[in-house]
XYZ file of C-alpha atoms in Angstrom:
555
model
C 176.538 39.289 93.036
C 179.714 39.282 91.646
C 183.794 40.687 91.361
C 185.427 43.751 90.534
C 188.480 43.423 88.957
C 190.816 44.198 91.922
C 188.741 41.364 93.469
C 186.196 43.038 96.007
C 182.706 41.170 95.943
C 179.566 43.133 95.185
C 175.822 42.267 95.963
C 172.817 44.262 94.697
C 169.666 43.981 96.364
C 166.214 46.008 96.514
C 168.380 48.829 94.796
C 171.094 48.920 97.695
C 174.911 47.950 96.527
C 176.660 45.674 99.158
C 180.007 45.788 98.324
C 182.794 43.905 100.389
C 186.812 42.716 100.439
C 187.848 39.743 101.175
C 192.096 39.524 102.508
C 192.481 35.154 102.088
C 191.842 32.447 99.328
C 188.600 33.406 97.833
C 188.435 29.729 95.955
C 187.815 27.751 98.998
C 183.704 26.932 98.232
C 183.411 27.080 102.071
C 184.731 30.885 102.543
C 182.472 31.884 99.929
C 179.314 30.003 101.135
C 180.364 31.737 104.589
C 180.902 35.359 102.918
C 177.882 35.171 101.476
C 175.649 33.850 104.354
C 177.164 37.048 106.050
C 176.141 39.220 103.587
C 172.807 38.345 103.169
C 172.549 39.024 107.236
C 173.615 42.561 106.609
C 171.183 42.859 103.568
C 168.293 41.470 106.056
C 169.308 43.205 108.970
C 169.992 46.628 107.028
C 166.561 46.271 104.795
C 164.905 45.606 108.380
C 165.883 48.619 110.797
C 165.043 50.923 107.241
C 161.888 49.675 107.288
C 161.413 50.018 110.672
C 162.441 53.853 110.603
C 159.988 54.101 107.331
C 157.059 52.694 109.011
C 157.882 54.276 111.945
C 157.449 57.812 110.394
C 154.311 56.778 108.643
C 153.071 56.009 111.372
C 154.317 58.730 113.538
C 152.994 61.026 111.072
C 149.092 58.816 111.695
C 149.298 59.459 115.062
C 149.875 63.557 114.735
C 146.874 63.458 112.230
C 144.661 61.916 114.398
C 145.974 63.864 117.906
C 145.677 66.925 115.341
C 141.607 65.727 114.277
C 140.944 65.424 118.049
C 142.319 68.607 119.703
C 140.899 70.057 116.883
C 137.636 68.618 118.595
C 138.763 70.408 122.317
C 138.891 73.328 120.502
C 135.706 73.366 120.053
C 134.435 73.249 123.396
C 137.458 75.681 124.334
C 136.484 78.419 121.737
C 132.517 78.849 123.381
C 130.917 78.743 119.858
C 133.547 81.195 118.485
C 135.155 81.059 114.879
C 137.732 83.338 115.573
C 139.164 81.379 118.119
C 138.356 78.098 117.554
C 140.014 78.547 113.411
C 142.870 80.274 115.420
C 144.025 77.343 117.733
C 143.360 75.003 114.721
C 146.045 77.170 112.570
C 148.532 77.189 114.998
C 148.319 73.361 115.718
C 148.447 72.981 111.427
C 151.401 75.146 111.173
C 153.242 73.207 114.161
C 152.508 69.621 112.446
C 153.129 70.427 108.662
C 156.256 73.076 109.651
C 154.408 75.790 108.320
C 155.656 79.337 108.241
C 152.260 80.810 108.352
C 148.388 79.974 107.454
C 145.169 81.565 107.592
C 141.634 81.125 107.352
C 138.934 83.368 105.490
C 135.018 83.583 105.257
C 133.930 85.335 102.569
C 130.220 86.237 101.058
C 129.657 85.863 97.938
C 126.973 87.824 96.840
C 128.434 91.103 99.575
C 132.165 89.942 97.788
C 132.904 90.916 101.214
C 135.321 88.645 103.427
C 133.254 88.615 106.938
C 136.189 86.693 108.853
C 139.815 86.561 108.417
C 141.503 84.883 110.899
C 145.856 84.838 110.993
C 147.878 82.333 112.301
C 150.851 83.181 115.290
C 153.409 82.060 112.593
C 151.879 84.305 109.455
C 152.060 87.141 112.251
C 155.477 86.098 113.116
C 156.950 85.637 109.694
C 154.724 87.844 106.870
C 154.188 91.104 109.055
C 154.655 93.557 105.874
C 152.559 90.900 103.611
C 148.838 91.801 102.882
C 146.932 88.837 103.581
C 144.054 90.076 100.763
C 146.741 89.534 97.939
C 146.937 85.491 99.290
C 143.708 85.545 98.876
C 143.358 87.205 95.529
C 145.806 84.367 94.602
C 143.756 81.844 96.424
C 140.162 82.935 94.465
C 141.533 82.677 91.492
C 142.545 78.901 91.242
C 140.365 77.028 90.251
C 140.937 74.411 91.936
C 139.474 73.697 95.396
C 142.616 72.249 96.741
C 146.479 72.569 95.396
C 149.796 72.813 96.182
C 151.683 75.917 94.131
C 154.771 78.018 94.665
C 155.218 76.994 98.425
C 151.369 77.499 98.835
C 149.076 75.145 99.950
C 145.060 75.408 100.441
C 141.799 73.893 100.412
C 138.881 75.685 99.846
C 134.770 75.096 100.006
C 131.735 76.343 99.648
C 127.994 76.237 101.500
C 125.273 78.694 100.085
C 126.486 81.805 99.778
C 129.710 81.781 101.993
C 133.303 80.225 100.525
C 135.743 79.337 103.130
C 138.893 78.385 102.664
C 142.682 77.448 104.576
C 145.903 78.681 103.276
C 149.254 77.679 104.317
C 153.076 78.798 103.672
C 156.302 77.881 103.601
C 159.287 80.174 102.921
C 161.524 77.429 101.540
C 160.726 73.883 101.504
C 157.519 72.627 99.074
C 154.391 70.843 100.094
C 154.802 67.147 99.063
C 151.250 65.064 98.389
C 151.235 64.183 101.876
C 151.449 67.126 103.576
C 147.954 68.001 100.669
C 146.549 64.838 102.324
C 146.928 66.139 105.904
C 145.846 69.813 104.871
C 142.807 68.430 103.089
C 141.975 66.541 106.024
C 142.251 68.789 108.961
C 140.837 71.815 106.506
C 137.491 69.963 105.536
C 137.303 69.154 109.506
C 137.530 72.821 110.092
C 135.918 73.717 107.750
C 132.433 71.634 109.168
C 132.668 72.461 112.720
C 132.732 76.307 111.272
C 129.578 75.474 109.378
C 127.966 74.275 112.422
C 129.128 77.087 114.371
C 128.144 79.657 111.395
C 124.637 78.404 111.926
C 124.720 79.032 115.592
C 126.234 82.793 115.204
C 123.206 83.189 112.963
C 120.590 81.794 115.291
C 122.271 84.007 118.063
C 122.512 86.968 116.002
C 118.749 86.327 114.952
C 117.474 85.759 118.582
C 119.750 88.967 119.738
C 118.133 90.750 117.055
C 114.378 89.848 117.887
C 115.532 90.616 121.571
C 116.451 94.052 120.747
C 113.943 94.574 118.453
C 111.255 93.836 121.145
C 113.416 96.313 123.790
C 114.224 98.858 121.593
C 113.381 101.620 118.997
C 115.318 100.834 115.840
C 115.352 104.689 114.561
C 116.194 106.583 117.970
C 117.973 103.262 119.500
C 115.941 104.201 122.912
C 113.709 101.968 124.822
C 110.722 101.544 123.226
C 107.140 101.879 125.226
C 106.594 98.078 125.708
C 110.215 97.804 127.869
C 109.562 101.428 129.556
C 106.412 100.449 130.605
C 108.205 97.207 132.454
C 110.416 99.414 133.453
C 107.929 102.064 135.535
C 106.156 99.216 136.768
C 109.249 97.467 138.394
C 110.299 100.634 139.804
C 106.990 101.181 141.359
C 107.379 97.736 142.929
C 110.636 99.159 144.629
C 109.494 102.536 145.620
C 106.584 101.124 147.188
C 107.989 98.888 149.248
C 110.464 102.129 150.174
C 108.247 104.802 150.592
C 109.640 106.410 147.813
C 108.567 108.658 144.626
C 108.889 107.779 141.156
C 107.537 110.858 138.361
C 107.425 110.684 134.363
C 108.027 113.054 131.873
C 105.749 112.625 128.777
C 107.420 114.627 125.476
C 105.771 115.425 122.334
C 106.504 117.244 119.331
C 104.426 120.212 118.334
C 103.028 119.925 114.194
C 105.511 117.124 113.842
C 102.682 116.528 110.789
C 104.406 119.491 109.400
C 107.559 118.605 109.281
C 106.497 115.247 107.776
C 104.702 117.426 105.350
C 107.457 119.845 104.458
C 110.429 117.839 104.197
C 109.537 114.356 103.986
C 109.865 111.139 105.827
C 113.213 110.738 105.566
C 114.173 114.147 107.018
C 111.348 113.243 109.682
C 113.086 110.245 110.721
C 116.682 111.909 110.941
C 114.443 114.683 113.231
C 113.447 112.206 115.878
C 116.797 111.019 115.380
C 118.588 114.266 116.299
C 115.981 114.961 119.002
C 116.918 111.594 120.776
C 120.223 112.622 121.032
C 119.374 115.184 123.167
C 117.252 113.701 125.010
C 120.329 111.096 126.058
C 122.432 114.034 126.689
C 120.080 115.810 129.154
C 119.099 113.306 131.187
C 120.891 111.327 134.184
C 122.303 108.280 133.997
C 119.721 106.963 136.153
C 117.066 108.330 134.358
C 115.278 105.698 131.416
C 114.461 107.714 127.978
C 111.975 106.393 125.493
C 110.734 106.522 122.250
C 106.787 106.334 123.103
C 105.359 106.676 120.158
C 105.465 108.318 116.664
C 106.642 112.013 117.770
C 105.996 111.118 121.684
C 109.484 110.326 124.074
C 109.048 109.662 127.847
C 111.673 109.882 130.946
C 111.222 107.800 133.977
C 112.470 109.611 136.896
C 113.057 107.298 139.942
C 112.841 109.049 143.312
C 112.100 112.184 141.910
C 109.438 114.351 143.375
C 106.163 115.700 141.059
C 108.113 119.601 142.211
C 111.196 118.387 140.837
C 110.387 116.534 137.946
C 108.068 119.942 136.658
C 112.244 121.487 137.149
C 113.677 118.744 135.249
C 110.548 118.943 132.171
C 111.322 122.680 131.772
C 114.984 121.746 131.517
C 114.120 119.055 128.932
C 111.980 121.128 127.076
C 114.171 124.070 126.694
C 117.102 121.912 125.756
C 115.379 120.054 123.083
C 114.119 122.897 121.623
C 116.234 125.869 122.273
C 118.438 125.813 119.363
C 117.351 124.409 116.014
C 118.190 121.027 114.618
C 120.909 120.695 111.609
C 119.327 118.290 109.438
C 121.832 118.102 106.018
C 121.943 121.530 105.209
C 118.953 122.659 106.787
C 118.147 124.472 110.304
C 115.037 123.042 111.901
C 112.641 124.935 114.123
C 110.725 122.697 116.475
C 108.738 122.834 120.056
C 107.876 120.604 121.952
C 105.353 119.907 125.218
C 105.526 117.646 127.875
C 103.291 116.730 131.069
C 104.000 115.186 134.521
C 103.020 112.646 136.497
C 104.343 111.292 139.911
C 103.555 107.975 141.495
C 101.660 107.558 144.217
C 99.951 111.089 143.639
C 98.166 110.384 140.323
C 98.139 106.880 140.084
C 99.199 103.691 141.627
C 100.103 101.699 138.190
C 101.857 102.265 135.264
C 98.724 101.698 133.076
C 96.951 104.151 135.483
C 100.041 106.753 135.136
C 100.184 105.740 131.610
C 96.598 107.006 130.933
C 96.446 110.004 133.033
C 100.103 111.331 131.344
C 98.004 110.839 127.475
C 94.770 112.530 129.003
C 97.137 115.539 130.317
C 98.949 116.124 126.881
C 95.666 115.834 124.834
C 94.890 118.813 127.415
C 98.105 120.698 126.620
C 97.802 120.126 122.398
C 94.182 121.601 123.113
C 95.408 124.953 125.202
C 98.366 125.005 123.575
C 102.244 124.331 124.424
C 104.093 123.973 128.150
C 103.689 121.630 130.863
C 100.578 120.880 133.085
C 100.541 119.192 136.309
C 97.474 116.947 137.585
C 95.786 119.842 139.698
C 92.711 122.077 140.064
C 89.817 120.548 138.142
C 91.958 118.006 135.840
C 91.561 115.156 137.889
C 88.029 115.376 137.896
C 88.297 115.837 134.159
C 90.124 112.838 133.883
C 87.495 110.700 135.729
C 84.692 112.056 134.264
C 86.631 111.025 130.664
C 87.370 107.621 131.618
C 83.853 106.418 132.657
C 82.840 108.296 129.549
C 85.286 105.660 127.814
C 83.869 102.913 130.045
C 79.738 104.058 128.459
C 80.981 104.194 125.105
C 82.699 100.548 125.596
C 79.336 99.409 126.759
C 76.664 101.112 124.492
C 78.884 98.659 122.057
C 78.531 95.496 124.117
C 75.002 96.178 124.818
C 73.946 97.848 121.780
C 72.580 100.901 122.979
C 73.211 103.421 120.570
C 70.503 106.025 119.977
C 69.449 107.251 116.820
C 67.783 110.714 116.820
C 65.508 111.470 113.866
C 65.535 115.159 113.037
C 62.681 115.562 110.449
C 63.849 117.274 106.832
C 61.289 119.066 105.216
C 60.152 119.758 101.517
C 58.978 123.632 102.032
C 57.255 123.230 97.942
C 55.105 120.582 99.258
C 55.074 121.472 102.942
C 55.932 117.662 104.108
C 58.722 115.435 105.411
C 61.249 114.830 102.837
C 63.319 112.697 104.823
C 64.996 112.381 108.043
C 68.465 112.817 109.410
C 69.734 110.334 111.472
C 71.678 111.748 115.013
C 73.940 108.886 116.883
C 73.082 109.826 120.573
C 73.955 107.695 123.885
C 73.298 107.715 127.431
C 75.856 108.616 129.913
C 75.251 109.213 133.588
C 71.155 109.695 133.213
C 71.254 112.156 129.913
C 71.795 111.423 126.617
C 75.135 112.899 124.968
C 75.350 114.098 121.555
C 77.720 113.145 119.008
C 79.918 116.324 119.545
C 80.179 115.075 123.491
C 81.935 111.869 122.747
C 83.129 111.618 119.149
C 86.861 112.295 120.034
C 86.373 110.208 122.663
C 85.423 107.673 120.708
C 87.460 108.023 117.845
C 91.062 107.741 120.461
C 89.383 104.668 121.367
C 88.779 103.491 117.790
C 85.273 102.276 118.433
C 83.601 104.877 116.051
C 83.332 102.640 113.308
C 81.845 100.149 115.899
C 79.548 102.568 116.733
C 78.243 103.977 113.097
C 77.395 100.515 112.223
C 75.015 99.794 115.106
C 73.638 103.341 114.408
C 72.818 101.958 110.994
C 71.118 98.293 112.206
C 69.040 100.284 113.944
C 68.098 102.508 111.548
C 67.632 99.707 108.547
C 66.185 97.852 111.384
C 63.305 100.862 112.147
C 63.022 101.868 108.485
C 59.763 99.643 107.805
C 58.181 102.438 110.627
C 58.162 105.073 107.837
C 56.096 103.344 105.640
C 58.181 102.967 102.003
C 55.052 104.357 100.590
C 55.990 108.007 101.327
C 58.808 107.272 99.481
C 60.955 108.336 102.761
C 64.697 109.664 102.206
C 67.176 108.965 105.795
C 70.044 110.742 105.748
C 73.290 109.325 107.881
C 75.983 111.175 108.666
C 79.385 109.234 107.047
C 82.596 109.246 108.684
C 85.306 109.634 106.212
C 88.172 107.380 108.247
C 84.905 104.883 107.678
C 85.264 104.837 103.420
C 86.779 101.273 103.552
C 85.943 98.299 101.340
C 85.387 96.763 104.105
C 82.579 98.741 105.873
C 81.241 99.220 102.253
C 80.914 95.605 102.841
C 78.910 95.436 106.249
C 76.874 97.832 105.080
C 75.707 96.056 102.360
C 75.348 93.011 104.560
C 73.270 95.158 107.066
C 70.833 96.428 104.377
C 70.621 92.678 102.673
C 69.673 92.068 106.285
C 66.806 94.065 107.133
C 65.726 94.389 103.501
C 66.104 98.316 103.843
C 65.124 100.431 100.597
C 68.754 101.164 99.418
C 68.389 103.852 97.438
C 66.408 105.926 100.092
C 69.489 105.994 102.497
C 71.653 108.971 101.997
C 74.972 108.870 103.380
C 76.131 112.704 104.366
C 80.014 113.127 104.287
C 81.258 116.572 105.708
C 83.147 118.063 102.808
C 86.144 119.559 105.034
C 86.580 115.991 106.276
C 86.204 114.195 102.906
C 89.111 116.146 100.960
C 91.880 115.077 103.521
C 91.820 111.511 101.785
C 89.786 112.768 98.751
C 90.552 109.835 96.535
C 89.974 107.115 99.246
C 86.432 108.370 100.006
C 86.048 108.633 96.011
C 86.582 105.649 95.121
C 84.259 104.248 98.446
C 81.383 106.407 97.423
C 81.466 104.942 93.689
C 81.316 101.796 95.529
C 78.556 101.852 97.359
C 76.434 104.138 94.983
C 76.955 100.810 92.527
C 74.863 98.995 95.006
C 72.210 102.204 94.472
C 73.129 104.253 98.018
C 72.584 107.866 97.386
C 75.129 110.701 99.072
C 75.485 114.012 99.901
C 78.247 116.465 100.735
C 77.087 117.991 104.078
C 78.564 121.485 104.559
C 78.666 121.820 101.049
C 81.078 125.473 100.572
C 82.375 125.731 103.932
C 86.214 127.113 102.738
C 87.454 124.701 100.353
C 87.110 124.724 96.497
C 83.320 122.972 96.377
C 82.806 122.432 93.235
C 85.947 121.895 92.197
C 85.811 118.455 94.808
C 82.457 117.433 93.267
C 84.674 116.390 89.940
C 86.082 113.942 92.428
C 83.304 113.258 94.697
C 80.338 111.200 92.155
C 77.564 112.655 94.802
């Protein structure tokens, strides 16, 4: 407080200047006590309403942080668990509140280096349409720092695992000040855990969507695979039965698709089926349900389609999938294929029953060659007399009923038995079928194995007949798809069992059989001969390079 020489008053005060001019006597004590009492009301009064508009603005700016934090929250339940939309609405509300020109948000994985989501604000759109968002994000990356303010930039990174996701905003002209960092930081890391929380949901959806379709569909051919068509034939025999209706099916398969496996490899096999699928989705109706059945087997459900019509439609199939030759790389590949029908109610009532019969008709076709084959003439008698044949074999299992047939081997030197070699026989509608009767049966059914080792129980089990002191050699025929560790194993346990004479039993393997896996049944016969069981090659020079294999084969 104090004069200025042409004799106006000044007053300082919290770094304002107060300065004032006074027109009378400026000696009169009670004039100045009044000037100044009216001074330091304007001081108070001025200092006041600019703190008032200070605070105000703070706290104006509190109350758009914390609307910002909570529609931030609504946008959650608005977006339905998606980033895109959900890190959209956020950027446009950041933009509006910090007077951005533009933000956006990224996703990126690490270990790919790959950004999986890039999301733009309305603004960036608005006001960087010939700017390549990659380049702000080059920029971005390359801080190190997790949050800054730089060049009219402003971000905030983090990281979880192997994602790093991050919020960028712009301005064209005015810079970010600590606050508006503050407020960025805060609505960013906010963002930035909802979108964890929501990343974890994608993935459980994407993981649940994926076991879904992996438990529809065929991954190679992207057709149904046989679990869903079979749901599917027996739903629509629900409906046409209640209708009146008829349903048929189309069973495909391709002819030596070993071959081509063979030939060109798995790979090229794959891209076959592949190819062939295609066709198959181009030929049928849109009605119509395609499969993948099996390895190199496809089926076609044809609702309301007569047995007549679908033998029309399987001819049609057939010559369109095979026709013209596939163009695998730069190869042209050759294929045929067969294919049986079967109509509901006709030849069966269920799908497992139309199921069956279709399998039982195309293991008649492979045998008589290629084409189609309806259920007529002697077939379905076939196929009954098959399936209770299936039904015996199931049983001789449970009940143990196998029969083994001793044919007598003898020394012609010494004019006596030698040994004996053991026949699996079993009963089947009052006779008793030999092996050649019921082994494919039985090995579609996968109950040989099953079967050779009660043949053996009994035969360890009967050995003590013979009397060991004749010094008696029994001869069993071996199944090659048998020469596992693991039937080694139960072998051993059946001879430990019955104390049988191990190195009297001779296991036979059929030498055209054994040199399809000639390494596997090696390495089982040197395992069992270890525990002193004796073999033999049975058909010993039947075609193949004999004793060549016996290098290989330690009989």
């Amino acid at each position: 407080m104090g004069f200025t020489k042409d004799g106006r008053r000044f007053r300082v005060e919290e770094g304002y200047l107060l300065l004032s001019r006074v027109h009378t006597d400026i000696d009169n004590p009670l004039i100045i006590t009044h000037i100044m009492n009216i001074e330091s009301h304007l001081f108070s009064y001025f200092l006041q309403h600019k703190n008032y508009e200070e605070l105000l603005k703070e706290k104006l700016r509190e109350i758009e942080i914390l609307q910002a934090m909570l529609e931030t929250s609504e946008y959650v339940v608005q977006a339905y668990n998606n980033i895109e939309t959900f890190s959209k609405q956020v950027l446009d509300r950041l933009d509006q509140v910090l007077r951005m020109d533009g933000s956006l948000f990224y996703m990126l994985d690490k270990n790919a280096e790959k950004v999986e989501k890039l999301v733009i604000s309305s603004m960036f759109l608005k006001n960087f349409r010939e700017e390549d968002p990659k380049l702000l994000l080059a920029e971005v990356r390359a801080n190190p720092n997790i949050f800054d303010t730089k060049n009219n930039l402003c971000f905030a990174k983090f990281e979880y695992g192997q994602y790093q996701v991050g919020v960028v905003g712009v301005r064209l002209k005015e810079p970010f000040d600590k606050g508006d960092l503050a407020f960025f930081k805060t609505i960013s890391n906010q963002l930035f855990h909802v979108i964890r929380l929501m990343k974890i949901i994608e993935d459980l959806q994407n993981a649940q969507f994926s076991i879904k379709f992996l438990s529809e569909y065929d991954p190679l051919t992207m057709l149904y695979n046989r679990r869903t068509f079979e749901r599917y034939l027996k739903d629509n025999i629900q409906i046409v039965s209640r209708t009146g209706s008829l349903l048929s099916m189309v069973l495909i398969d391709i002819d030596n698709f070993k071959l081509i496996n063979d030939v060109y490899g798995h790979q090229t096999a794959d891209m076959v089926l592949k190819e062939l699928s295609e066709r198959l989705k181009r030929s049928v109706r849109k009605m119509d349900i395609p499969a993948r059945f099996g390895g190199d087997e496809f089926a076609v459900l044809l609702p309301y389609i007569s047995k007549d019509t679908a033998h029309a439609i399987a001819q049609r199939l057939i010559s369109k999938l095979s026709s013209e030759p596939l163009k695998i790389e730069d190869r042209n590949i050759s294929l045929s294929v067969s294919a049986v029908v079967v109509s509901y109610p006709q030849d069966g009532t269920s799908a497992e029953e139309l199921i069956t019969y279709a399998e039982y008709l195309m293991r008649e076709v492979k045998r008589k060659g290629k084409g189609i084959i309806l259920s007529s003439g002697d077939i379905p008698h076939k196929f009954s007399v098959v399936k209770e044949l299936e039904r015996s074999l199931v049983e001789s299992i449970e009940k143990s009923s196998v029969i083994p047939y001793y044919h007598e081997i003898i020394d012609l030197r010494r004019m006596s038995v030698f040994g004996f070699e053991v026949l699996m026989r079993i009963k089947f509608n009052g006779r008793i079928l030999s092996t050649g009767e019921f082994v494919d049966v039985a090995e579609r059914l996968g109950v040989m194995p099953k079967l050779d080792l009660l043949l053996m129980e009994k035969v360890f089990e009967s050995y003590k007949f013979f009397g060991n002191q004749y010094n008696i050699f029994i001869f069993i025929n071996m199944v090659p798809d048998n020469a596992t560790v693991e039937f080694a194993e139960k072998v051993r346990a059946l001879a430990d069992k019955y104390s049988a004479p191990i190195s009297n039993i001779v296991f036979e393997i059929t030498e055209r059989k054994a040199i399809e896996d000639i390494m596997q049944v090696a390495d089982f016969v040197r395992e069992l001969k270890n525990e002193c069981f004796r073999f033999a090659i049975d058909d010993f020079g039947s075609g193949y390079s004999s004793f060549y294999y016996l290098k290989y084969l330690p009989t």
